[in-house]
């Protein structure tokens, strides 16, 4: 019988830490964007989906940047699903990540299992970590739920046993989703049923990619002869598979720079992707046809890719690549989901073993057509395509709506708040009122009374809801400083920037705490092309915060650091170096020792003309914990302080040629 049980997984890791209390008003910093010439040359259906409501902001989420790089033993809540053949370890508190898929008969770990938890700035809202299988919903990039808790419970499985259900309310697109995981008796394959629902009266853009980390010393096999290549130079072009530019690109270490390969699996062909070692052993993932896309991501063998690999784990640990499966051909597309509609599909993950025939053409080093045909034959023997389709139908019709039993983990209260607002029901994914917490409390009061309450304690405003229904409620609520602040954030998110500025300016006239509003107005000035006025408002905001700050508790240290970082950058941008130094001096001592602020100090020293001091900061060493994927600030500063000298290896995170 399949068993589902709770365990505690102890790993060295850096805590995710507190969220950034400042609302993320700036446009999305996403590296997966295309130049206009590339867009114009795409097939019409792809171009339509690339242009379909791309994400511009991570509101209503907040940025998760409170982590560092100092690791201590972490005790992580884990849920284990186990039968006679497989042992699956799931982390419900970290996005429902499948941390391990262990095949017991062969004693093989099928995934890349990271031996540490090291957050890094790869998710749409910051914190993300590498390894295992992750469920990406929302928009192009890693989900905002990468390091967030999901709801989890036991649910009856199609074969009469039990399965694990994970579910949450994805807030970027306001869509509920569920992931059901089960192991049929004596099965070598983990089954995963996924459903995304649109409970609204308007169509919604949907993005889904299941990302599977595998050891990079594998050959990736997929039934395709062509792929769309994205190489972090904002271009997308077709390339042959497996050989491109005289090199077999299905072997991750054969690339120099990080790259994405989105494979064109022909219509009617079974959807699958495998990562196999040189003996023919490895992992295969397959699905029903709705999950059409297949992808390989490689870090490559160049210095930048190797540095990122070290950054995400620890020295001496093997690297990884990602094989992926998604709803569209590429990750730059979003798929339309009709009102009150749903998408559902079934995935299966399991081991693939070499053929027993001594001269099997499925050896990973063989002819490409023979390799793909043989791997598909071996997959058909291990798990027929018809069985996957039948399992999906059985799950969808008998189990997808089943009410959860014993709760194994608790996610956020945002889904419960949405169902209170709409009065709707979502069979199979209950969002209980008991999950409502402090973050939802003022919004429930707005919903019940039409009045948004003022804060009872001095401190940063809480998170803002920006969906049209909540914006409408804020517009009709009594015009008090806090409701005007939240209304301005919601209007800004909707693209009505002039109204947002008016709301923040109205609130400023009566607000007991001015710095949150001054900061919003400063961002509006920056985005509107008024850097001097932005610097004035930023400086005034920091002065007001320092006057309001009560003590050196965590909340005040965090908000001072978050605002101070923005203020210094804005002042340096207009050459007000002395004022920037004054802000630096008022940061908490513990803040100034962090790597991200050591880099900021080096930039400040360079602006002051002290190139020796800036160079000394490099020589002393620093690690910018939230260095963004594709960011080039460190290299740009190095060119300034040490022109002509090669960038030190520890700071080389370059992801494209010439960067």
mmCIF file with all atom_site columns, C-alpha atoms in Angstrom, residues 42-43 46 225-230 235-241 244 261-262 264 329:
data_model
loop_
_atom_site.group_PDB
_atom_site.id
_atom_site.type_symbol
_atom_site.label_atom_id
_atom_site.label_alt_id
_atom_site.label_comp_id
_atom_site.label_asym_id
_atom_site.label_entity_id
_atom_site.label_seq_id
_atom_site.pdbx_PDB_ins_code
_atom_site.Cartn_x
_atom_site.Cartn_y
_atom_site.Cartn_z
_atom_site.occupancy
_atom_site.B_iso_or_equiv
_atom_site.pdbx_formal_charge
_atom_site.auth_seq_id
_atom_site.auth_comp_id
_atom_site.auth_asym_id
_atom_site.auth_atom_id
_atom_site.pdbx_PDB_model_num
ATOM 1  C CA . UNK A 1 42  ? 7.496  34.754 -35.058 1.00 0.00 ? 42  UNK A CA 1
ATOM 2  C CA . UNK A 1 43  ? 4.691  32.467 -36.262 1.00 0.00 ? 43  UNK A CA 1
ATOM 3  C CA . UNK A 1 46  ? 3.220  32.224 -31.081 1.00 0.00 ? 46  UNK A CA 1
ATOM 4  C CA . UNK A 1 225 ? 14.335 17.679 -34.573 1.00 0.00 ? 225 UNK A CA 1
ATOM 5  C CA . UNK A 1 226 ? 14.047 21.437 -34.062 1.00 0.00 ? 226 UNK A CA 1
ATOM 6  C CA . UNK A 1 227 ? 14.025 23.859 -31.116 1.00 0.00 ? 227 UNK A CA 1
ATOM 7  C CA . UNK A 1 228 ? 13.506 27.532 -30.392 1.00 0.00 ? 228 UNK A CA 1
ATOM 8  C CA . UNK A 1 229 ? 16.747 28.851 -28.871 1.00 0.00 ? 229 UNK A CA 1
ATOM 9  C CA . UNK A 1 230 ? 16.772 31.738 -26.377 1.00 0.00 ? 230 UNK A CA 1
ATOM 10 C CA . UNK A 1 235 ? 16.354 36.831 -29.518 1.00 0.00 ? 235 UNK A CA 1
ATOM 11 C CA . UNK A 1 236 ? 14.407 33.657 -30.248 1.00 0.00 ? 236 UNK A CA 1
ATOM 12 C CA . UNK A 1 237 ? 15.362 31.553 -33.270 1.00 0.00 ? 237 UNK A CA 1
ATOM 13 C CA . UNK A 1 238 ? 14.995 28.009 -34.501 1.00 0.00 ? 238 UNK A CA 1
ATOM 14 C CA . UNK A 1 239 ? 17.972 25.647 -34.393 1.00 0.00 ? 239 UNK A CA 1
ATOM 15 C CA . UNK A 1 240 ? 18.344 21.989 -35.353 1.00 0.00 ? 240 UNK A CA 1
ATOM 16 C CA . UNK A 1 241 ? 18.354 19.215 -32.728 1.00 0.00 ? 241 UNK A CA 1
ATOM 17 C CA . UNK A 1 244 ? 23.817 23.138 -33.584 1.00 0.00 ? 244 UNK A CA 1
ATOM 18 C CA . UNK A 1 261 ? 15.948 25.225 -25.885 1.00 0.00 ? 261 UNK A CA 1
ATOM 19 C CA . UNK A 1 262 ? 12.192 24.998 -26.445 1.00 0.00 ? 262 UNK A CA 1
ATOM 20 C CA . UNK A 1 264 ? 9.118  21.533 -31.291 1.00 0.00 ? 264 UNK A CA 1
ATOM 21 C CA . UNK A 1 329 ? 5.747  26.036 -26.917 1.00 0.00 ? 329 UNK A CA 1
#
